[in-house]
Amino acid sequence: YIRFHGLLHDDMGLYQEDKSGVISYNYQYVDALFDFLLKIKIRPFVELSFMPEKLSSDNKTFMWWKANITPPNNYDKWRNMIFNLVRHLEERYGKEETEKWYFEVWNEPNLHSFWTGTQNDYYKLYEATAKTIKQVNSKYNVGGPATAGGGWIVEFLDYCYDKHIPIDFVSTH
């Protein structure tokens, strides 16, 4: 497996929204990347970050490549993007293959350099994302919180348990 940043970044071209608010999705670069990884027998560990500019709630970015680190400005649009992405991956690579992948929600949300929202904002993002992925296929592996230094693990697990939110793995680094 390989985990990498920026799958949802504007450079990947996935999320498009015109001036009138019409949304379209472009999987050209996502497909090229995943096709290559699978060709060399590496499965993607799908980190779902960073926020596409048109879907971001603010213009806060990180690094020279301007990774947007804000929560979505519209959770319905976020859920639709995740649903369409996961459905596309399933259609392109098949359920049997995609069921072997891991879908991780964000990267180090406990560090302000990677997430401008609060801990509760992350929980909202995780819940929306996890439920959407499971809507596509209940066997898909979804997890988080992908925090730095083991942060938020106990609180995150308690939140998921109390709210009956799906979690298949816990990640930190």
CSV table of C-alpha atoms in Angstrom, one decimal:
chain,number,residue,atom,x,y,z
A,1,TYR,CA,0.0,0.0,0.0
A,2,ILE,CA,1.0,3.6,-0.5
A,3,ARG,CA,-0.6,6.6,1.3
A,4,PHE,CA,-0.1,10.0,-0.2
A,5,HIS,CA,-1.5,13.6,0.2
A,6,GLY,CA,-3.6,15.7,-2.0
A,7,LEU,CA,-5.9,13.4,-3.9
A,8,LEU,CA,-8.7,16.0,-3.7
A,9,HIS,CA,-6.3,19.0,-4.3
A,10,ASP,CA,-7.1,21.1,-7.3
A,11,ASP,CA,-4.0,20.0,-9.1
A,12,MET,CA,-5.7,16.6,-9.5
A,13,GLY,CA,-8.6,18.2,-11.2
A,14,LEU,CA,-11.3,16.0,-9.6
A,15,TYR,CA,-13.8,18.6,-8.5
A,16,GLN,CA,-15.0,21.3,-10.9
A,17,GLU,CA,-17.7,23.9,-10.1
A,18,ASP,CA,-18.6,26.6,-12.6
A,19,LYS,CA,-19.7,30.2,-11.8
A,20,SER,CA,-23.4,29.1,-11.7
A,21,GLY,CA,-22.6,26.3,-9.3
A,22,VAL,CA,-22.8,23.4,-11.7
A,23,ILE,CA,-20.6,20.6,-10.5
A,24,SER,CA,-18.6,18.1,-12.5
A,25,TYR,CA,-16.0,15.5,-11.7
A,26,ASN,CA,-12.9,14.7,-13.7
A,27,TYR,CA,-11.1,11.5,-12.9
A,28,GLN,CA,-8.3,11.6,-15.5
A,29,TYR,CA,-5.4,12.2,-13.1
A,30,VAL,CA,-6.9,10.0,-10.4
A,31,ASP,CA,-7.2,7.2,-12.9
A,32,ALA,CA,-3.7,7.7,-14.2
A,33,LEU,CA,-2.3,7.6,-10.7
A,34,PHE,CA,-4.3,4.5,-9.5
A,35,ASP,CA,-3.7,2.7,-12.8
A,36,PHE,CA,0.0,3.1,-12.4
A,37,LEU,CA,0.0,2.0,-8.8
A,38,LEU,CA,-2.0,-1.1,-9.4
A,39,LYS,CA,0.2,-1.9,-12.5
A,40,ILE,CA,3.2,-2.0,-10.2
A,41,LYS,CA,1.3,-4.0,-7.6
A,42,ILE,CA,0.9,-1.3,-5.1
A,43,ARG,CA,-2.6,-0.6,-3.7
A,44,PRO,CA,-3.7,2.9,-2.8
A,45,PHE,CA,-4.3,3.8,0.8
A,46,VAL,CA,-6.7,6.5,-0.1
A,47,GLU,CA,-6.2,9.6,2.1
A,48,LEU,CA,-9.2,11.9,1.4
A,49,SER,CA,-7.6,15.4,1.5
A,50,PHE,CA,-7.1,18.3,0.8
A,51,MET,CA,-10.1,20.5,0.2
A,52,PRO,CA,-10.8,21.6,-3.4
A,53,GLU,CA,-10.8,25.4,-3.6
A,54,LYS,CA,-14.4,25.7,-4.8
A,55,LEU,CA,-15.6,23.5,-1.9
A,56,SER,CA,-13.5,25.1,0.8
A,57,SER,CA,-14.9,27.3,3.5
A,58,ASP,CA,-11.8,29.6,3.5
A,59,ASN,CA,-8.6,30.2,1.6
A,60,LYS,CA,-6.2,28.9,4.3
A,61,THR,CA,-3.5,26.7,2.7
A,62,PHE,CA,-0.4,24.8,3.6
A,63,MET,CA,2.9,24.3,1.8
A,64,TRP,CA,4.1,25.8,-1.5
A,65,TRP,CA,1.5,23.7,-3.4
A,66,LYS,CA,-1.3,25.4,-1.5
A,67,ALA,CA,-3.1,22.5,0.1
A,68,ASN,CA,-6.4,23.9,1.3
A,69,ILE,CA,-6.8,22.9,5.0
A,70,THR,CA,-10.4,24.1,5.7
A,71,PRO,CA,-13.6,22.2,6.2
A,72,PRO,CA,-16.1,22.1,3.3
A,73,ASN,CA,-18.4,25.0,2.7
A,74,ASN,CA,-21.2,22.6,1.9
A,75,TYR,CA,-21.5,19.1,3.3
A,76,ASP,CA,-24.0,18.0,0.7
A,77,LYS,CA,-21.5,18.8,-2.0
A,78,TRP,CA,-18.7,17.1,0.0
A,79,ARG,CA,-20.8,13.9,0.4
A,80,ASN,CA,-21.7,14.0,-3.3
A,81,MET,CA,-18.0,14.3,-4.3
A,82,ILE,CA,-17.0,11.4,-2.0
A,83,PHE,CA,-19.9,9.3,-3.2
A,84,ASN,CA,-19.1,9.9,-6.9
A,85,LEU,CA,-15.4,9.3,-6.3
A,86,VAL,CA,-15.8,6.1,-4.5
A,87,ARG,CA,-18.5,4.9,-7.0
A,88,HIS,CA,-16.1,5.7,-9.8
A,89,LEU,CA,-13.3,3.8,-8.2
A,90,GLU,CA,-15.6,0.8,-7.7
A,91,GLU,CA,-16.7,0.9,-11.3
A,92,ARG,CA,-13.2,1.2,-12.7
A,93,TYR,CA,-11.4,-1.2,-10.4
A,94,GLY,CA,-14.2,-3.5,-9.3
A,95,LYS,CA,-15.7,-4.2,-5.9
A,96,GLU,CA,-13.3,-7.1,-5.1
A,97,GLU,CA,-10.2,-4.9,-5.6
A,98,THR,CA,-11.6,-1.8,-3.9
A,99,GLU,CA,-12.7,-3.8,-0.9
A,100,LYS,CA,-9.0,-4.4,-0.2
A,101,TRP,CA,-8.3,-0.6,0.0
A,102,TYR,CA,-8.4,1.7,3.0
A,103,PHE,CA,-10.1,5.1,2.9
A,104,GLU,CA,-8.7,7.5,5.4
A,105,VAL,CA,-10.4,10.8,6.2
A,106,TRP,CA,-8.0,13.7,6.1
A,107,ASN,CA,-4.4,14.1,7.4
A,108,GLU,CA,-3.4,15.2,10.9
A,109,PRO,CA,-6.5,17.2,11.7
A,110,ASN,CA,-5.1,17.8,15.2
A,111,LEU,CA,-2.4,20.0,13.8
A,112,HIS,CA,-3.5,23.6,12.8
A,113,SER,CA,-1.1,23.5,9.8
A,114,PHE,CA,-3.2,20.7,8.3
A,115,TRP,CA,-6.8,21.5,9.5
A,116,THR,CA,-8.3,24.9,10.4
A,117,GLY,CA,-11.5,23.3,11.9
A,118,THR,CA,-12.0,22.2,15.4
A,119,GLN,CA,-12.0,18.6,16.7
A,120,ASN,CA,-15.8,18.6,16.4
A,121,ASP,CA,-15.5,19.9,12.8
A,122,TYR,CA,-13.3,16.9,12.0
A,123,TYR,CA,-15.8,14.6,13.6
A,124,LYS,CA,-18.5,16.1,11.4
A,125,LEU,CA,-16.3,15.6,8.3
A,126,TYR,CA,-15.4,12.0,9.3
A,127,GLU,CA,-19.1,11.1,9.9
A,128,ALA,CA,-20.2,12.6,6.6
A,129,THR,CA,-17.4,10.8,4.8
A,130,ALA,CA,-17.6,7.4,6.5
A,131,LYS,CA,-21.4,7.1,6.1
A,132,THR,CA,-21.1,8.1,2.4
A,133,ILE,CA,-18.4,5.5,1.7
A,134,LYS,CA,-20.5,2.8,3.5
A,135,GLN,CA,-23.4,3.9,1.4
A,136,VAL,CA,-21.5,2.9,-1.7
A,137,ASN,CA,-20.3,-0.4,-0.2
A,138,SER,CA,-20.6,-1.4,3.4
A,139,LYS,CA,-17.5,-3.6,3.0
A,140,TYR,CA,-15.2,-0.7,2.2
A,141,ASN,CA,-12.6,0.1,4.9
A,142,VAL,CA,-12.9,3.6,6.3
A,143,GLY,CA,-11.0,5.1,9.2
A,144,GLY,CA,-9.1,7.9,10.8
A,145,PRO,CA,-8.5,10.2,12.6
A,146,ALA,CA,-5.0,10.1,11.0
A,147,THR,CA,-3.8,12.4,13.7
A,148,ALA,CA,-0.2,13.2,14.7
A,149,GLY,CA,1.3,11.7,17.8
A,150,GLY,CA,-1.7,9.5,18.7
A,151,GLY,CA,-3.9,12.6,19.3
A,152,TRP,CA,-7.7,12.3,19.6
A,153,ILE,CA,-7.7,8.5,19.4
A,154,VAL,CA,-9.8,7.8,22.6
A,155,GLU,CA,-12.1,10.7,22.0
A,156,PHE,CA,-12.6,9.8,18.4
A,157,LEU,CA,-13.4,6.1,19.2
A,158,ASP,CA,-15.8,7.3,21.9
A,159,TYR,CA,-17.5,9.6,19.4
A,160,CYS,CA,-17.8,6.9,16.7
A,161,TYR,CA,-19.2,4.4,19.3
A,162,ASP,CA,-21.7,6.9,20.9
A,163,LYS,CA,-22.9,8.1,17.5
A,164,HIS,CA,-22.9,4.7,15.7
A,165,ILE,CA,-20.5,5.9,13.1
A,166,PRO,CA,-18.6,3.3,11.1
A,167,ILE,CA,-14.9,2.8,11.7
A,168,ASP,CA,-12.9,-0.1,10.4
A,169,PHE,CA,-9.4,1.0,11.4
A,170,VAL,CA,-7.7,3.7,13.5
A,171,SER,CA,-4.8,5.6,12.1
A,172,THR,CA,-2.2,7.9,13.6
A,173,HIS,CA,1.4,8.8,12.9
